[in-house]
XYZ file of C-alpha atoms in Angstrom:
347
model
C -55.201 28.215 18.064
C -52.823 28.759 21.044
C -54.865 31.357 23.800
C -53.860 35.501 22.318
C -53.648 34.270 19.214
C -54.413 34.471 15.057
C -53.677 32.046 12.641
C -54.452 30.892 9.880
C -54.324 27.552 7.193
C -52.951 28.498 3.970
C -52.830 26.384 0.509
C -49.550 27.583 -1.524
C -47.328 26.697 -4.722
C -44.217 25.117 -4.182
C -41.311 23.355 -5.559
C -40.972 19.186 -5.564
C -37.588 17.301 -5.387
C -37.480 17.442 -9.345
C -38.069 21.302 -9.626
C -42.246 19.938 -10.655
C -44.741 22.646 -9.155
C -46.361 21.069 -5.827
C -49.016 22.692 -3.695
C -48.567 22.301 -0.438
C -49.863 23.473 3.085
C -49.710 25.367 6.488
C -50.182 27.730 9.478
C -49.543 31.398 10.804
C -49.705 32.995 13.394
C -49.133 35.899 15.757
C -50.385 37.348 18.675
C -53.926 39.176 18.861
C -51.971 42.476 19.982
C -48.629 42.056 17.616
C -48.942 45.349 15.622
C -46.953 46.692 12.003
C -44.131 44.787 10.180
C -42.799 40.935 12.519
C -40.301 39.500 12.190
C -40.710 35.159 11.396
C -40.180 32.394 12.839
C -39.881 29.947 9.239
C -41.247 26.853 11.860
C -40.425 23.399 9.847
C -42.221 20.839 12.045
C -40.257 17.319 12.967
C -41.825 14.189 12.063
C -45.538 13.777 11.966
C -45.374 11.217 9.521
C -46.192 10.130 5.259
C -49.428 9.943 4.702
C -52.168 13.314 3.779
C -54.254 13.240 6.950
C -50.946 14.028 9.079
C -50.611 17.583 8.793
C -49.698 19.646 11.509
C -52.245 22.366 10.445
C -55.300 19.212 10.225
C -53.876 18.068 13.782
C -56.396 18.800 16.808
C -53.492 20.161 17.797
C -51.068 21.748 15.510
C -48.631 23.700 17.870
C -48.302 19.951 20.110
C -44.682 20.211 17.712
C -41.324 22.207 18.295
C -40.235 24.281 21.699
C -44.216 25.661 23.249
C -42.010 27.822 25.173
C -40.340 29.252 23.751
C -42.757 29.819 20.363
C -44.725 32.047 22.724
C -41.987 34.344 24.296
C -41.493 34.623 20.781
C -44.525 35.445 19.640
C -45.133 37.349 22.604
C -42.347 39.229 21.154
C -44.231 39.651 18.392
C -42.801 37.964 15.719
C -45.073 35.065 13.545
C -44.497 32.606 13.325
C -45.469 30.271 9.550
C -45.453 26.311 9.934
C -45.149 24.533 6.702
C -46.810 20.726 6.627
C -44.359 20.366 3.528
C -45.905 18.714 0.729
C -47.557 15.027 0.262
C -48.747 16.484 4.237
C -52.419 17.905 3.794
C -51.870 17.964 0.147
C -51.377 15.010 -1.915
C -48.386 13.765 -1.714
C -46.040 11.549 -2.663
C -44.463 13.443 0.756
C -41.044 13.459 -0.270
C -39.725 12.492 3.319
C -36.002 12.993 4.198
C -35.292 14.794 1.291
C -33.605 17.883 2.058
C -34.667 20.415 -0.969
C -38.363 19.234 -1.004
C -38.591 20.360 2.173
C -36.238 23.474 2.256
C -38.890 24.543 -0.812
C -41.531 24.271 0.972
C -40.240 26.457 4.001
C -39.579 28.597 1.988
C -42.184 29.007 0.116
C -44.592 29.292 3.037
C -42.768 32.258 4.437
C -43.328 34.192 1.207
C -46.335 33.323 0.693
C -47.505 33.620 3.841
C -46.504 37.851 2.857
C -49.204 37.677 0.541
C -51.778 36.836 3.137
C -55.352 39.074 3.094
C -55.956 38.953 6.665
C -53.057 40.312 7.696
C -53.734 44.420 6.372
C -57.212 43.672 8.857
C -55.339 43.396 12.413
C -52.040 46.271 11.742
C -49.871 43.079 10.159
C -47.479 42.450 7.731
C -44.730 40.075 8.186
C -41.038 41.653 7.811
C -38.499 39.890 5.355
C -36.344 38.712 8.191
C -37.140 35.482 9.495
C -35.346 33.064 11.380
C -35.306 29.280 10.611
C -36.273 26.670 13.557
C -36.419 22.751 12.546
C -36.808 19.618 15.201
C -35.887 16.350 13.990
C -37.181 16.034 10.615
C -37.399 19.812 10.374
C -33.325 20.050 12.047
C -32.717 18.279 8.984
C -35.534 20.579 6.723
C -33.987 23.850 8.496
C -30.229 23.524 7.845
C -31.242 22.465 3.695
C -33.496 25.681 3.855
C -30.341 27.625 4.805
C -28.303 25.822 2.802
C -30.843 27.171 -0.417
C -32.058 30.496 0.498
C -29.686 32.784 -0.870
C -30.388 31.430 -4.431
C -34.415 30.064 -4.082
C -35.698 32.977 -2.076
C -33.533 36.062 -2.604
C -36.153 38.406 -1.597
C -35.820 36.837 2.207
C -33.824 37.919 5.079
C -32.920 35.566 6.526
C -31.075 35.871 10.305
C -29.836 32.393 11.017
C -31.020 28.695 11.829
C -32.093 26.971 14.977
C -31.677 23.371 14.142
C -32.677 20.422 16.974
C -31.573 17.548 17.528
C -31.556 17.433 13.529
C -30.953 14.174 11.331
C -27.824 15.042 9.774
C -26.361 11.070 9.235
C -28.124 10.072 7.590
C -26.713 6.888 6.094
C -25.936 6.272 10.946
C -29.207 7.219 11.264
C -30.650 4.383 9.179
C -27.973 1.075 11.293
C -28.357 3.407 14.666
C -32.071 2.844 14.265
C -32.805 -0.107 12.718
C -33.005 -2.504 15.956
C -35.904 -0.118 17.564
C -39.682 0.645 17.203
C -38.849 3.939 16.465
C -36.750 2.895 14.349
C -38.585 0.723 12.495
C -41.448 3.396 12.219
C -39.196 5.963 10.402
C -37.369 3.975 8.602
C -40.806 2.667 7.517
C -41.425 5.601 6.635
C -38.587 5.670 4.549
C -39.772 3.020 1.839
C -42.319 4.238 1.602
C -41.908 7.968 0.697
C -38.865 6.256 -1.324
C -40.232 4.037 -3.142
C -42.831 5.445 -4.893
C -39.900 9.443 -5.307
C -37.052 7.046 -6.820
C -39.070 4.139 -8.266
C -34.965 2.983 -9.526
C -34.060 1.733 -6.240
C -37.162 -0.847 -6.362
C -37.633 -0.817 -2.809
C -40.505 -2.663 -1.751
C -38.776 -5.029 -3.653
C -35.917 -5.929 -1.975
C -37.809 -5.901 1.529
C -39.107 -9.469 3.197
C -42.524 -10.108 2.648
C -42.690 -9.206 6.587
C -41.734 -6.546 6.445
C -43.417 -5.312 3.540
C -46.563 -5.629 5.270
C -45.329 -3.550 8.166
C -44.904 -0.665 5.999
C -47.783 -0.993 4.195
C -49.525 -1.045 7.117
C -46.466 1.757 9.913
C -46.770 4.857 6.947
C -50.901 4.503 7.380
C -49.836 5.802 11.012
C -49.167 9.541 12.384
C -46.278 9.850 14.532
C -48.091 12.151 16.463
C -50.873 11.126 19.329
C -52.889 7.708 19.901
C -50.942 7.192 16.031
C -47.805 7.033 17.256
C -48.628 5.269 20.291
C -50.250 2.174 17.602
C -47.239 2.376 14.738
C -44.981 1.888 18.661
C -47.237 -1.291 19.653
C -47.257 -2.308 16.008
C -43.525 -1.814 15.720
C -42.295 -3.532 18.428
C -44.607 -6.546 17.577
C -42.413 -6.357 14.065
C -38.546 -8.887 14.932
C -36.259 -7.753 12.216
C -35.044 -4.661 10.651
C -36.991 -2.885 7.490
C -33.574 -2.818 5.917
C -31.050 -5.488 6.217
C -27.549 -4.513 6.210
C -26.930 -5.041 3.055
C -29.618 -2.765 2.132
C -28.325 -0.604 4.279
C -24.327 -0.957 2.357
C -25.913 -0.951 -1.332
C -27.464 1.527 -3.545
C -30.185 2.719 -0.843
C -26.527 4.500 1.500
C -25.722 6.577 -1.808
C -29.215 8.096 -1.742
C -29.181 7.845 2.003
C -25.703 9.685 1.595
C -26.841 12.038 -0.838
C -29.627 13.672 0.989
C -27.990 13.829 4.034
C -27.394 17.632 5.880
C -24.758 20.262 5.082
C -23.681 22.268 7.531
C -23.948 26.082 5.797
C -21.704 28.557 5.370
C -24.437 31.577 4.671
C -26.106 32.147 8.281
C -25.006 31.526 11.669
C -26.349 27.512 13.096
C -26.873 26.723 16.811
C -27.040 22.925 16.241
C -29.276 22.217 20.524
C -29.089 18.331 20.745
C -30.119 15.767 23.624
C -27.318 14.456 25.592
C -29.389 11.011 26.015
C -30.882 11.284 22.777
C -31.846 7.422 21.239
C -33.078 8.035 18.179
C -30.935 11.571 16.993
C -27.568 9.795 18.804
C -25.375 12.107 19.898
C -21.793 10.750 19.477
C -23.390 11.443 15.311
C -24.053 15.388 15.984
C -20.576 15.560 17.569
C -18.905 14.004 14.561
C -20.997 15.807 12.047
C -20.591 18.616 13.766
C -16.516 18.553 14.012
C -15.753 17.296 10.317
C -18.652 21.024 9.272
C -16.721 23.888 11.967
C -14.264 24.392 8.197
C -13.053 28.138 9.006
C -15.912 29.494 6.591
C -19.097 28.192 9.438
C -20.480 30.016 11.577
C -21.960 27.765 14.079
C -22.552 27.051 17.882
C -23.556 23.226 19.324
C -24.975 22.631 22.621
C -25.942 19.429 24.278
C -28.386 19.378 26.879
C -28.024 16.345 30.129
C -30.477 13.913 30.438
C -32.532 14.524 27.937
C -34.131 12.938 24.940
C -34.868 13.325 21.295
C -38.585 14.648 22.789
C -37.275 16.154 26.384
C -35.472 18.820 24.409
C -37.888 20.704 22.818
C -39.820 20.219 26.460
C -41.849 22.739 28.593
C -38.846 22.039 30.675
C -36.338 21.650 28.545
C -33.634 24.575 28.995
C -33.264 24.997 25.651
C -36.229 27.534 25.221
C -34.305 29.880 27.448
C -31.221 29.418 25.494
C -33.170 29.301 22.260
C -35.845 32.995 22.619
C -31.834 34.587 23.895
C -30.103 33.554 20.508
C -33.341 34.073 18.393
C -33.707 37.731 20.143
C -29.092 38.243 19.609
C -30.018 37.181 15.510
C -32.759 40.602 15.065
C -30.014 42.608 17.028
C -27.846 41.609 14.078
C -25.177 39.796 16.496
C -25.222 35.863 16.734
C -25.417 35.681 21.180
C -24.669 31.117 21.337
C -25.410 30.006 24.664
C -22.798 30.384 26.704
C -21.455 26.626 27.090
C -21.820 25.471 23.460
C -19.100 25.036 21.739
C -18.611 27.520 18.456
C -16.501 27.250 15.426
C -16.991 30.974 14.011
C -15.998 31.921 10.903
C-alpha cells in the first residue's frame, strides 16, 4: 500500500461486452486517518496487458500508474480510490481491451461493489454516492465510456464528472498512427490477441502474416509495465512490419475500431488532458476529437501540456497534478472549474 493508507483487493461481478455475467477484480484505497462518508475517485488504469497476470491489483506496486501526486492529495483530502483491473486481468479472460461497454461496466461495478466492503465500517468509514471518474490512456477511453453509460447502468451512483488523460479516443487513427512504432506494435498485438477471441467473425489471426502472428503470440504475453514493458519493447523493435497491414486497417477491422472509439459524454463535465508531445495518443487526434465533439450539449474543457509525452503527462513533475486536484475538488463543490488555459466547450 501507499504510506498512510489502507487497501483491499476486491473480487466482484460485472457484465462483459455481450451483457453476460463476468468476474473482475480491483483495489480499494483510503487514507488510514479517513473517517465518515468518503467521495470516490473511480480510477480506470492505463494499458497493463491482456492476460490475467497483468492485473494492477496483483502488481508489486499497483500505484505506479497514473497521476501519483494528485492521487495522494485526494486520499489525504478524505477521498477513497476504487481502481478496477477490468475483466480478464486478475480473473479469467478474455480481457475486452479497448471495448468501451465492458470497460465502463467494470469501472461502475467496482465502485458499487466497494461500497459493500464490510472492513470499511470497522475503520469508521463508508463510501458515499459521489464519484469522479479518472482515467489515463486505455483508462481515458474507459472513463469517457463510463460517463456515457453511467446514468442507465448505475443510476444509484452520483457521477460528478470525468477526467480523461491522453485517452484513446479515435481507434482507427490510433492504430494507423502507431503502426510503425515499437509501442504501437505492442498495442496492436493486444488488440489482435483480445479481439481475435471477442470478434471471431473478423478472423484476425488468419489475416495476419506469419511474422505478425508470431509477434502477437509473443508480445501479448508480456505485461505493459516494469520489466515486461522493457521486454516487449525490445521484442517489438525487432519486428520490421506492422501487426496490421494498411489493407487490414481499411477493411472490416476499421469498422470495429470505429465502433469502439470514444463518444463525448453529455451528462457530466469532462476534462481532457493531453501531452503536447504524446507519441502514442497524438495531440492532433485529441484536438480533432474535442473540436468535433464540442456541441451545444457538451460541458468540457481541453488542455495540452507543453513538452510532455504519454507517460510524463501523469508524472510527478507534470502540472496536470495540481489542475486535476483543483478540478476534482470543484466538482464536489458543484461548480466545475477547468484550468485557466483550457479550451472550453460549455452548454
